[in-house]
XYZ file of C-alpha atoms in Angstrom:
642
model
C 91.413 94.247 81.578
C 88.389 96.664 81.631
C 86.839 95.458 78.280
C 83.458 95.185 79.693
C 83.489 98.632 81.421
C 84.667 100.487 78.121
C 82.374 98.760 75.645
C 79.488 100.948 74.020
C 75.929 100.195 75.041
C 72.855 102.187 73.480
C 69.813 103.182 75.077
C 66.787 104.217 73.039
C 68.894 105.452 70.086
C 71.630 107.097 72.040
C 75.121 105.234 72.085
C 76.999 105.423 75.377
C 80.691 105.318 74.671
C 81.521 103.304 77.961
C 79.556 102.074 81.123
C 80.638 104.626 83.498
C 77.814 106.867 84.773
C 77.461 109.711 87.326
C 74.444 108.936 89.140
C 72.695 111.713 90.880
C 73.889 113.747 93.927
C 72.715 116.736 95.350
C 74.845 119.644 95.408
C 73.240 122.727 96.075
C 74.928 124.622 93.183
C 71.805 126.099 91.490
C 70.015 129.572 92.286
C 67.497 129.509 94.709
C 64.686 129.761 92.171
C 66.084 126.689 90.110
C 68.220 128.360 87.750
C 71.227 126.842 86.262
C 74.496 128.788 87.363
C 77.933 128.586 85.795
C 78.842 126.822 88.878
C 76.517 124.019 88.081
C 77.362 123.734 84.568
C 81.343 123.839 85.108
C 80.898 121.082 87.624
C 79.032 118.730 85.083
C 81.460 119.771 82.125
C 84.219 118.392 84.449
C 82.651 114.955 84.437
C 82.060 114.791 80.917
C 85.615 116.114 80.084
C 86.749 113.251 82.544
C 85.358 110.625 80.319
C 82.081 109.609 81.811
C 79.584 108.300 79.147
C 76.382 109.582 80.875
C 75.663 111.944 83.704
C 72.262 112.170 85.391
C 71.754 115.458 87.447
C 70.499 115.738 90.865
C 66.889 115.745 91.302
C 65.470 118.790 89.258
C 62.083 119.984 90.608
C 59.079 119.885 88.704
C 57.067 122.440 90.857
C 58.370 125.538 92.650
C 57.429 123.948 96.019
C 58.861 120.524 94.953
C 61.666 121.453 97.272
C 63.786 119.594 100.024
C 66.708 121.711 99.871
C 67.320 125.513 98.884
C 69.435 125.619 95.749
C 68.240 122.666 93.658
C 67.855 122.842 89.807
C 64.321 123.510 88.589
C 62.384 122.831 85.126
C 59.069 124.186 86.423
C 59.218 127.261 83.877
C 60.339 128.060 80.636
C 62.729 130.572 81.978
C 64.824 127.840 83.182
C 65.546 126.549 79.757
C 68.288 128.634 78.349
C 70.504 128.045 81.518
C 70.374 124.139 81.057
C 70.733 124.571 77.338
C 74.209 126.153 78.023
C 74.908 123.037 80.362
C 73.753 120.421 77.904
C 75.859 121.940 74.843
C 78.847 121.874 77.275
C 78.674 118.206 78.089
C 77.726 116.962 74.665
C 81.009 118.274 73.274
C 82.667 115.347 74.860
C 80.297 112.804 73.684
C 78.646 112.473 76.882
C 74.854 111.775 77.163
C 73.247 114.017 79.898
C 69.770 113.059 81.699
C 67.616 115.299 84.122
C 66.384 113.540 86.794
C 62.946 114.875 87.687
C 61.547 114.783 91.190
C 58.989 115.786 93.341
C 60.033 115.153 97.264
C 56.445 114.491 98.498
C 56.434 114.445 102.174
C 60.205 114.992 102.110
C 59.927 118.564 100.886
C 60.697 121.036 103.418
C 58.325 123.994 104.278
C 61.355 126.171 104.933
C 62.559 125.954 101.485
C 59.358 125.354 99.465
C 57.479 128.086 101.315
C 54.350 125.765 101.347
C 52.932 122.571 103.114
C 54.467 119.323 101.534
C 52.086 117.108 99.497
C 51.855 113.227 99.956
C 49.516 110.371 99.220
C 48.845 109.925 102.978
C 49.072 112.526 105.918
C 52.089 110.721 107.473
C 55.062 113.058 108.487
C 58.857 111.938 107.046
C 61.102 111.121 109.658
C 63.592 113.967 108.897
C 60.536 116.566 108.755
C 58.597 115.070 111.612
C 57.125 118.325 112.751
C 55.612 118.962 109.287
C 52.255 117.106 108.529
C 51.883 116.766 104.782
C 48.778 117.550 102.931
C 47.132 114.670 101.625
C 46.644 114.951 97.876
C 43.184 115.143 95.950
C 42.498 113.380 92.909
C 42.748 116.702 91.011
C 46.389 117.464 92.596
C 47.601 114.087 91.549
C 46.580 114.790 88.052
C 48.002 118.109 88.405
C 51.402 116.541 89.408
C 51.370 113.954 86.424
C 50.826 117.084 84.308
C 53.931 118.886 86.027
C 56.063 115.916 85.697
C 55.431 115.645 81.733
C 55.780 119.443 81.373
C 59.300 119.412 83.117
C 60.009 116.678 80.902
C 59.325 118.633 77.778
C 61.333 121.521 78.971
C 64.068 119.131 79.534
C 64.023 118.372 75.899
C 63.731 121.842 74.814
C 66.972 122.384 77.003
C 69.024 119.717 75.167
C 68.814 117.008 77.679
C 69.028 113.390 76.088
C 66.221 111.998 78.470
C 64.798 112.245 81.926
C 64.757 110.112 84.882
C 62.039 109.472 87.187
C 63.132 109.742 90.756
C 61.057 106.556 92.065
C 63.509 105.909 94.815
C 64.507 106.940 98.484
C 61.177 107.623 99.748
C 59.973 110.526 97.526
C 56.619 111.198 95.930
C 56.602 108.508 93.330
C 57.467 105.698 95.581
C 55.593 107.232 98.306
C 52.614 106.081 96.062
C 54.328 102.755 95.319
C 54.946 101.729 98.731
C 52.436 100.479 101.744
C 54.962 101.991 103.989
C 53.598 105.492 102.956
C 50.393 104.933 101.136
C 47.341 104.334 103.140
C 44.767 105.560 100.492
C 41.690 103.423 99.539
C 40.887 105.003 96.121
C 42.098 104.282 93.061
C 45.731 105.323 93.978
C 46.000 102.973 97.053
C 45.419 99.417 98.122
C 46.349 96.885 95.614
C 49.621 97.054 93.487
C 47.772 97.941 90.668
C 46.502 101.217 91.983
C 49.687 101.960 93.836
C 51.649 101.715 90.491
C 48.867 104.200 88.582
C 50.721 107.345 89.613
C 53.960 106.336 88.115
C 52.468 104.601 85.001
C 50.461 107.763 84.380
C 53.573 110.078 84.658
C 55.347 107.675 82.284
C 52.472 107.803 79.869
C 52.293 111.896 80.103
C 56.006 112.149 79.669
C 55.910 109.783 76.362
C 52.847 111.736 75.189
C 54.793 115.152 75.248
C 58.210 114.172 74.218
C 57.980 111.345 71.875
C 59.184 107.866 71.728
C 62.944 108.799 70.880
C 63.884 110.621 74.279
C 65.295 108.507 76.795
C 63.200 107.616 79.906
C 64.771 106.080 82.878
C 63.635 105.194 86.405
C 65.382 105.195 89.489
C 63.980 103.034 92.438
C 64.773 101.461 95.759
C 64.885 97.899 95.264
C 64.391 97.381 98.822
C 63.269 100.301 101.117
C 64.685 98.548 104.212
C 61.938 99.700 106.436
C 58.934 97.577 107.958
C 56.247 97.535 106.033
C 58.237 99.115 103.031
C 59.012 97.755 99.262
C 60.971 94.682 99.149
C 63.143 93.012 96.248
C 60.287 90.859 95.518
C 57.810 93.646 95.336
C 60.367 95.470 93.178
C 60.773 92.493 90.521
C 56.849 92.266 90.300
C 56.809 96.123 89.739
C 59.735 96.482 87.225
C 57.811 94.446 84.265
C 55.170 97.128 84.277
C 57.254 99.770 84.148
C 58.971 98.231 81.494
C 55.964 97.575 79.369
C 54.991 100.918 80.106
C 58.024 102.363 78.273
C 61.018 103.010 80.815
C 64.448 102.657 78.742
C 66.542 101.584 81.931
C 66.535 101.301 85.456
C 68.740 102.710 87.793
C 68.756 100.577 91.218
C 69.396 101.897 94.638
C 68.059 101.173 98.306
C 66.392 102.640 101.304
C 64.405 105.765 102.375
C 65.161 108.501 104.819
C 64.787 106.339 107.914
C 67.461 103.931 106.598
C 69.360 106.763 105.110
C 72.681 105.285 106.018
C 72.153 102.379 103.768
C 71.211 104.735 100.830
C 74.292 106.838 100.955
C 76.967 104.395 102.508
C 79.951 105.417 104.479
C 83.367 103.703 104.752
C 81.791 100.942 106.822
C 80.109 99.704 103.767
C 81.503 96.828 101.605
C 82.207 97.799 97.766
C 79.322 97.236 95.600
C 77.141 96.235 98.353
C 74.105 97.034 96.347
C 74.908 94.981 93.069
C 72.976 91.844 94.168
C 69.561 94.051 94.177
C 70.577 95.098 90.538
C 71.281 91.568 89.639
C 67.678 90.546 90.644
C 66.128 93.285 88.843
C 68.155 92.612 85.651
C 66.796 89.119 85.778
C 63.346 90.437 85.082
C 63.786 93.143 82.485
C 65.853 93.472 79.199
C 66.401 96.926 79.571
C 69.781 98.174 80.863
C 70.464 98.281 84.622
C 72.559 100.691 86.623
C 73.978 99.666 89.890
C 75.498 101.902 92.717
C 76.879 101.733 96.215
C 80.381 102.225 96.922
C 81.895 101.527 93.811
C 85.074 103.669 93.900
C 87.494 101.386 91.678
C 87.032 100.729 88.036
C 88.408 97.046 88.303
C 85.562 96.369 90.805
C 83.334 97.997 88.436
C 84.608 95.615 85.542
C 83.844 92.572 87.960
C 80.335 93.628 88.323
C 79.879 93.726 84.775
C 81.345 90.277 84.106
C 79.426 88.705 86.852
C 76.110 89.940 84.913
C 74.751 91.874 87.778
C 74.309 95.109 85.877
C 75.045 96.724 82.664
C 76.217 100.072 83.840
C 78.022 101.361 86.810
C 77.220 104.497 89.005
C 80.164 106.210 90.119
C 78.674 108.896 92.255
C 80.903 110.047 94.789
C 83.822 108.711 93.048
C 83.210 111.105 90.224
C 83.435 113.868 92.925
C 86.556 112.494 94.147
C 88.206 112.215 90.797
C 86.077 113.302 87.702
C 88.755 111.996 85.513
C 88.260 108.524 86.544
C 87.364 106.829 83.193
C 90.061 108.511 81.320
C 92.847 107.612 83.785
C 91.553 103.716 84.023
C 91.314 103.633 80.307
C 94.884 104.349 79.896
C 95.769 102.071 82.684
C 96.887 105.106 85.097
C 95.143 103.399 88.319
C 97.470 104.910 90.806
C 96.681 108.404 89.407
C 93.147 107.868 90.283
C 91.880 109.520 93.788
C 89.650 107.279 95.323
C 86.552 108.097 97.307
C 87.085 107.127 101.028
C 83.339 107.280 102.025
C 83.772 109.746 104.779
C 80.549 111.502 103.655
C 81.921 114.746 105.036
C 81.984 117.258 102.290
C 79.049 115.785 100.367
C 76.483 114.707 102.387
C 77.574 116.848 105.573
C 77.789 120.173 103.837
C 74.533 119.618 102.244
C 72.844 118.369 105.565
C 73.983 121.741 107.066
C 72.624 123.835 104.221
C 76.163 124.390 102.555
C 77.238 123.748 98.867
C 78.474 120.131 98.529
C 82.011 119.570 98.246
C 84.771 116.951 98.541
C 87.106 116.530 101.208
C 89.655 115.203 98.962
C 89.013 117.452 95.723
C 89.127 120.879 96.393
C 88.119 121.802 93.061
C 84.565 120.407 93.384
C 82.199 123.350 93.068
C 85.305 125.505 91.654
C 85.961 124.119 88.438
C 85.780 127.630 86.678
C 86.516 129.503 89.864
C 89.880 131.848 89.089
C 91.070 131.415 92.594
C 91.301 127.704 92.129
C 93.127 127.560 88.641
C 96.772 126.640 88.061
C 98.816 129.795 86.853
C 102.424 129.751 86.370
C 104.180 132.025 89.073
C 105.490 134.912 87.919
C 108.488 134.783 90.496
C 109.272 131.209 91.416
C 110.082 130.731 95.086
C 111.966 128.133 96.929
C 109.516 126.571 99.350
C 110.086 124.250 102.256
C 107.160 122.201 103.428
C 107.374 121.065 107.138
C 104.907 118.179 107.857
C 103.864 115.536 105.086
C 100.322 115.326 106.091
C 97.569 115.858 103.769
C 97.669 119.653 104.205
C 101.326 119.960 103.615
C 101.335 117.483 100.673
C 98.780 119.298 99.091
C 100.317 122.482 99.333
C 103.445 121.175 98.092
C 101.796 119.697 95.033
C 99.644 122.841 94.435
C 102.962 125.087 94.526
C 105.094 122.582 92.249
C 102.106 122.821 89.792
C 102.615 126.590 89.622
C 106.455 126.264 89.100
C 107.810 126.744 92.633
C 111.007 124.733 93.825
C 109.425 122.560 96.378
C 110.755 120.315 99.196
C 108.893 118.278 101.915
C 109.985 117.137 105.421
C 108.633 115.055 108.087
C 109.936 113.332 111.342
C 107.846 110.333 110.749
C 108.899 107.107 108.609
C 105.566 107.535 106.817
C 103.715 110.336 104.992
C 100.470 111.265 106.025
C 100.427 112.481 109.598
C 97.360 112.324 111.517
C 95.267 111.272 108.515
C 97.393 108.117 108.200
C 96.783 107.522 111.816
C 93.336 108.023 111.027
C 93.274 104.938 108.494
C 94.116 102.172 111.048
C 90.633 101.600 112.789
C 88.352 99.235 111.065
C 86.752 100.559 107.888
C 89.158 103.343 107.104
C 91.979 101.860 105.007
C 91.278 103.475 102.151
C 92.656 106.687 103.413
C 95.991 105.251 102.593
C 95.175 105.307 98.930
C 94.721 108.742 98.998
C 97.826 109.434 100.824
C 99.581 107.523 98.393
C 97.812 109.480 95.579
C 99.475 112.468 97.139
C 102.935 110.899 97.277
C 102.798 109.895 93.732
C 101.841 113.597 92.518
C 104.813 114.785 94.335
C 106.988 112.124 92.784
C 105.687 113.108 89.467
C 106.342 116.485 89.962
C 109.985 115.684 91.017
C 109.255 116.996 94.489
C 111.692 115.547 96.974
C 110.156 114.074 100.170
C 112.425 113.773 103.164
C 111.154 111.524 105.917
C 112.572 110.402 109.351
C 113.962 114.126 109.090
C 113.269 116.487 112.017
C 113.378 120.006 110.858
C 114.999 122.522 113.117
C 115.465 126.368 113.078
C 118.917 125.566 112.044
C 118.144 123.582 109.042
C 115.710 125.986 107.782
C 118.444 128.866 107.963
C 120.851 126.595 106.159
C 118.430 125.683 103.381
C 117.606 129.473 103.145
C 114.066 128.929 101.707
C 111.920 132.184 100.569
C 108.780 130.290 102.470
C 108.276 127.737 105.143
C 105.007 126.149 105.162
C 104.288 124.844 108.508
C 102.014 122.053 108.393
C 103.263 120.452 111.909
C 100.010 118.938 112.913
C 99.063 118.773 116.354
C 99.983 117.538 120.178
C 97.713 115.230 122.150
C 96.367 116.686 125.355
C 97.246 115.055 128.568
C 95.053 116.186 131.246
C 97.481 116.566 134.227
C 94.526 117.195 136.826
C 93.445 113.678 136.879
C 95.302 111.857 139.616
C 97.288 108.943 137.999
C 97.455 110.450 134.717
C 101.416 109.563 134.729
C 101.120 105.937 135.623
C 102.902 103.532 133.277
C 99.571 102.070 132.347
C 98.226 105.203 130.615
C 99.095 105.604 126.825
C 98.150 108.063 124.240
C 95.465 106.880 121.465
C 97.783 108.052 118.621
C 100.474 105.775 119.966
C 98.031 102.851 120.259
C 97.286 103.271 116.496
C 100.610 103.864 115.226
C 101.867 100.592 116.961
C 103.933 102.260 118.940
C 102.763 100.687 122.147
C 100.427 97.738 122.995
C 97.693 97.349 125.501
C 96.653 94.817 127.934
C 93.424 93.068 127.634
C 91.035 95.426 129.526
C 91.171 98.788 128.075
C 89.268 102.178 129.106
C 89.459 104.620 126.516
C 89.214 108.269 128.269
C 87.767 110.564 125.567
C 84.662 109.853 123.489
C 84.976 112.182 120.468
C 85.549 110.795 116.973
C 89.425 109.745 117.615
C 88.600 108.181 121.089
C 85.699 106.081 119.604
C 87.863 105.050 116.519
C 90.849 104.003 118.880
C 88.010 102.002 120.784
C 86.700 100.230 118.022
C 90.325 99.471 116.952
C 90.733 97.847 120.158
C 87.688 96.100 120.236
C 88.112 94.393 117.077
C 91.151 93.066 118.268
C 88.988 91.297 120.812
C 90.207 93.519 123.768
C 87.419 94.508 126.566
C 86.958 98.108 125.808
C 85.069 100.901 127.753
C 84.832 104.394 126.661
C 84.245 107.260 129.236
C 82.925 110.474 127.938
C 81.683 113.686 130.069
C 79.208 114.552 127.142
C 75.943 112.799 126.504
C 76.996 111.089 123.434
C 80.021 109.763 121.770
C 81.534 110.544 118.472
C 79.159 113.559 118.410
C 81.772 115.355 116.076
C 81.242 112.931 113.052
C 78.429 113.043 110.670
C 75.044 111.328 111.250
C 75.492 108.393 108.688
C 79.043 107.380 109.348
C 78.375 108.121 113.087
C 75.557 105.514 112.843
C 77.631 103.131 111.278
C 80.573 103.585 113.679
C 78.534 103.071 116.666
C 77.027 100.145 115.247
C 80.435 98.273 114.439
C 81.526 99.380 117.900
C 78.629 97.714 119.289
C 79.287 94.667 116.946
C 82.738 94.418 118.598
C 81.523 94.596 121.977
C 82.627 97.654 123.570
C 80.903 99.642 126.196
C 80.355 103.243 126.522
C 79.929 105.430 129.630
C 78.463 108.691 128.687
C 77.670 111.783 131.019
C 80.721 110.355 133.070
C 83.863 111.881 134.391
C 87.216 110.143 135.217
C 88.168 110.965 138.837
C 91.210 108.896 139.309
C 93.490 106.439 137.338
C 94.852 103.858 139.559
C 97.297 100.783 138.274
C 94.715 98.532 137.393
C 91.459 100.608 137.308
C 89.506 103.637 136.209
C 87.346 105.527 139.150
C 84.470 107.355 137.431
C 81.425 109.171 138.530
C 78.269 111.005 137.361
C 75.840 108.485 135.135
C 78.178 105.810 136.094
C 79.933 105.583 139.761
C 82.137 102.691 139.957
C 85.694 101.346 139.672
C 86.218 100.111 135.819
C 89.215 97.191 135.746
C 91.671 98.376 133.539
C 95.161 97.076 132.204
C 95.596 99.942 129.996
C 94.218 103.284 130.153
C 94.340 105.163 126.682
C 93.810 108.909 126.573
C 91.749 110.398 123.774
C 90.877 113.731 125.048
C 91.708 116.161 122.332
C 94.524 117.707 120.293
C 96.422 121.217 120.267
C 98.077 122.887 117.225
C 101.974 122.574 117.311
C 103.188 125.773 116.556
C 106.611 125.736 118.256
C 109.077 125.505 115.195
C 106.677 128.078 113.200
C 107.025 130.519 116.192
C 110.760 129.845 116.550
C 111.014 130.854 112.811
C 108.877 134.033 112.699
C 111.079 135.243 115.395
C 114.283 134.527 113.453
C 112.348 136.541 110.506
C 111.473 133.772 108.261
C 108.357 133.941 106.394
C 106.088 131.312 107.663
C 102.837 129.975 106.344
C 101.045 127.998 109.192
C 98.130 125.574 107.608
C 96.118 122.618 108.443
C 95.856 121.334 112.110
C 98.703 123.322 112.990
C 96.648 126.284 112.188
C 93.511 124.647 113.903
C 92.686 121.240 114.311
C 89.975 119.915 112.059
C 88.906 117.665 109.427
C 90.906 116.745 106.579
C 89.179 118.431 103.911
C 89.564 121.961 105.236
C 93.167 121.219 105.586
C 93.472 120.081 102.132
C 91.623 122.955 100.840
C 93.847 125.410 102.958
C 97.110 123.727 101.391
C 95.746 123.865 97.855
C 94.862 127.500 98.082
C 98.293 128.236 99.808
C 100.431 126.467 97.131
C 98.226 128.284 94.373
C 98.870 131.734 95.680
C 102.418 131.703 97.263
């Protein structure tokens, strides 16, 4: 059923063994001077080993000041070549084509990392760096930058790359010249489309002159910049034939710029393959292969896009983080063995945006592919391990321990595996979380680890089982603020009970607590056509969520008709209302009041067992409430090193 996806395709003399492509993602794995590291090489090698036909690296800086982040790769000097030669040699042994994406961020460079003022076609600040005014490039500087791209491409060829991809998307320097959103020049590089394309066409010509005709030259572009005055799909369809004629071998189609970055890097609130229609329109105006991207985390969806003739190749960017073996597993029909990206953006985008190295919430190995601490080593002295709690932390600990040869059993008092993470799957847009939890359950089944659900673990049961180690992944307990008058009224319920289906609510609901959990509970209720008001003491809601998914969540909340009262305190709960003060002083009618104020770690069993002399290891929310990624990583490492 995946005949198209696993059919070959030739690009400028290089035959790709299938249509699965790793499209670029910034990971911050290189040295600060742009040098390739073992971490960077091993990260890409894992994807090649996993069966991807082509890998396009994250944007490689063409000059030392072309930096929007601290640890990006570089090809601005010959000293970079040996490190990348090691990378390409390791990738090629798996019959995988590897492409270096060349980039100059233009006005999106950061003075903090570039140590210099950014360059741009016009002196207009970037929304993300709006305190930094870019230098308006001179003609001489434009010509120099053209040469920089060509020189970097030649170094890529010497380093063993099969080609380069010009980053002409997402508001970086090349599209800054192309778009009237950012280009206000009136010389030969501004105004008419002929002039605005000149910079890109000169770079293509320079690369071809220096690297020859048999070197792959790809071009990534934002088919629609999704901003007022930016490039539209009709502009793009006019531009593509000129790029094609100039010598581009394939097109990689994305959308958006920094100002619309939530559309560029989609969260769980976007539909699968939502950019494929843009790729189809580009495919209609070129005979060159076209790559599509955008929330494609299932090879069967990828196949449908290919069968619909919307694209020739499929970009599995974040899916390749969650499971770098996606192509191999799909080719073997092992669909349930594939971990699927849930679009949380916490480890990838969230870490990068805070200056950290990239990761994946669901795959602890990302960035640690050759790290000894993360490898599976058979236990010298296998232990009997009892895991209490079948949430993501507990199950990951059980998987890792069983892989090392320990005898493991898992227990949970709920009828479902998944703990708080399963509850988190219930609000709109988050259903794919259950696929990951099912993946964990299946891994335990394959390892013959018994999972006892509907089973409450007591001290007596533990002493009867006599485990060598107890892993306490016992989760959290919701906070009930007893100081609020009326909080014990029968119309007051817990947010987690609402999501679990343990209670229903009336038509008018007030959710007390505007953190991520409270807002997701509110969105769930609003999607059921309830009248919902969120009350939050802080000056914003869902402030503990990342910028892109938060933006999408709040938009969905607004679309569902919910209201939010911020900088507002609950003074009293009555049988039919909630009395608040602060920014809002009123009595809000309410049939049901939902508490989502916070959670505390549940350590009662762990403390009781420790007092009885049992070796207890506390992990996940039971140790410290937080996001699933930290809990999964903690469970993984504990299981590896019991």
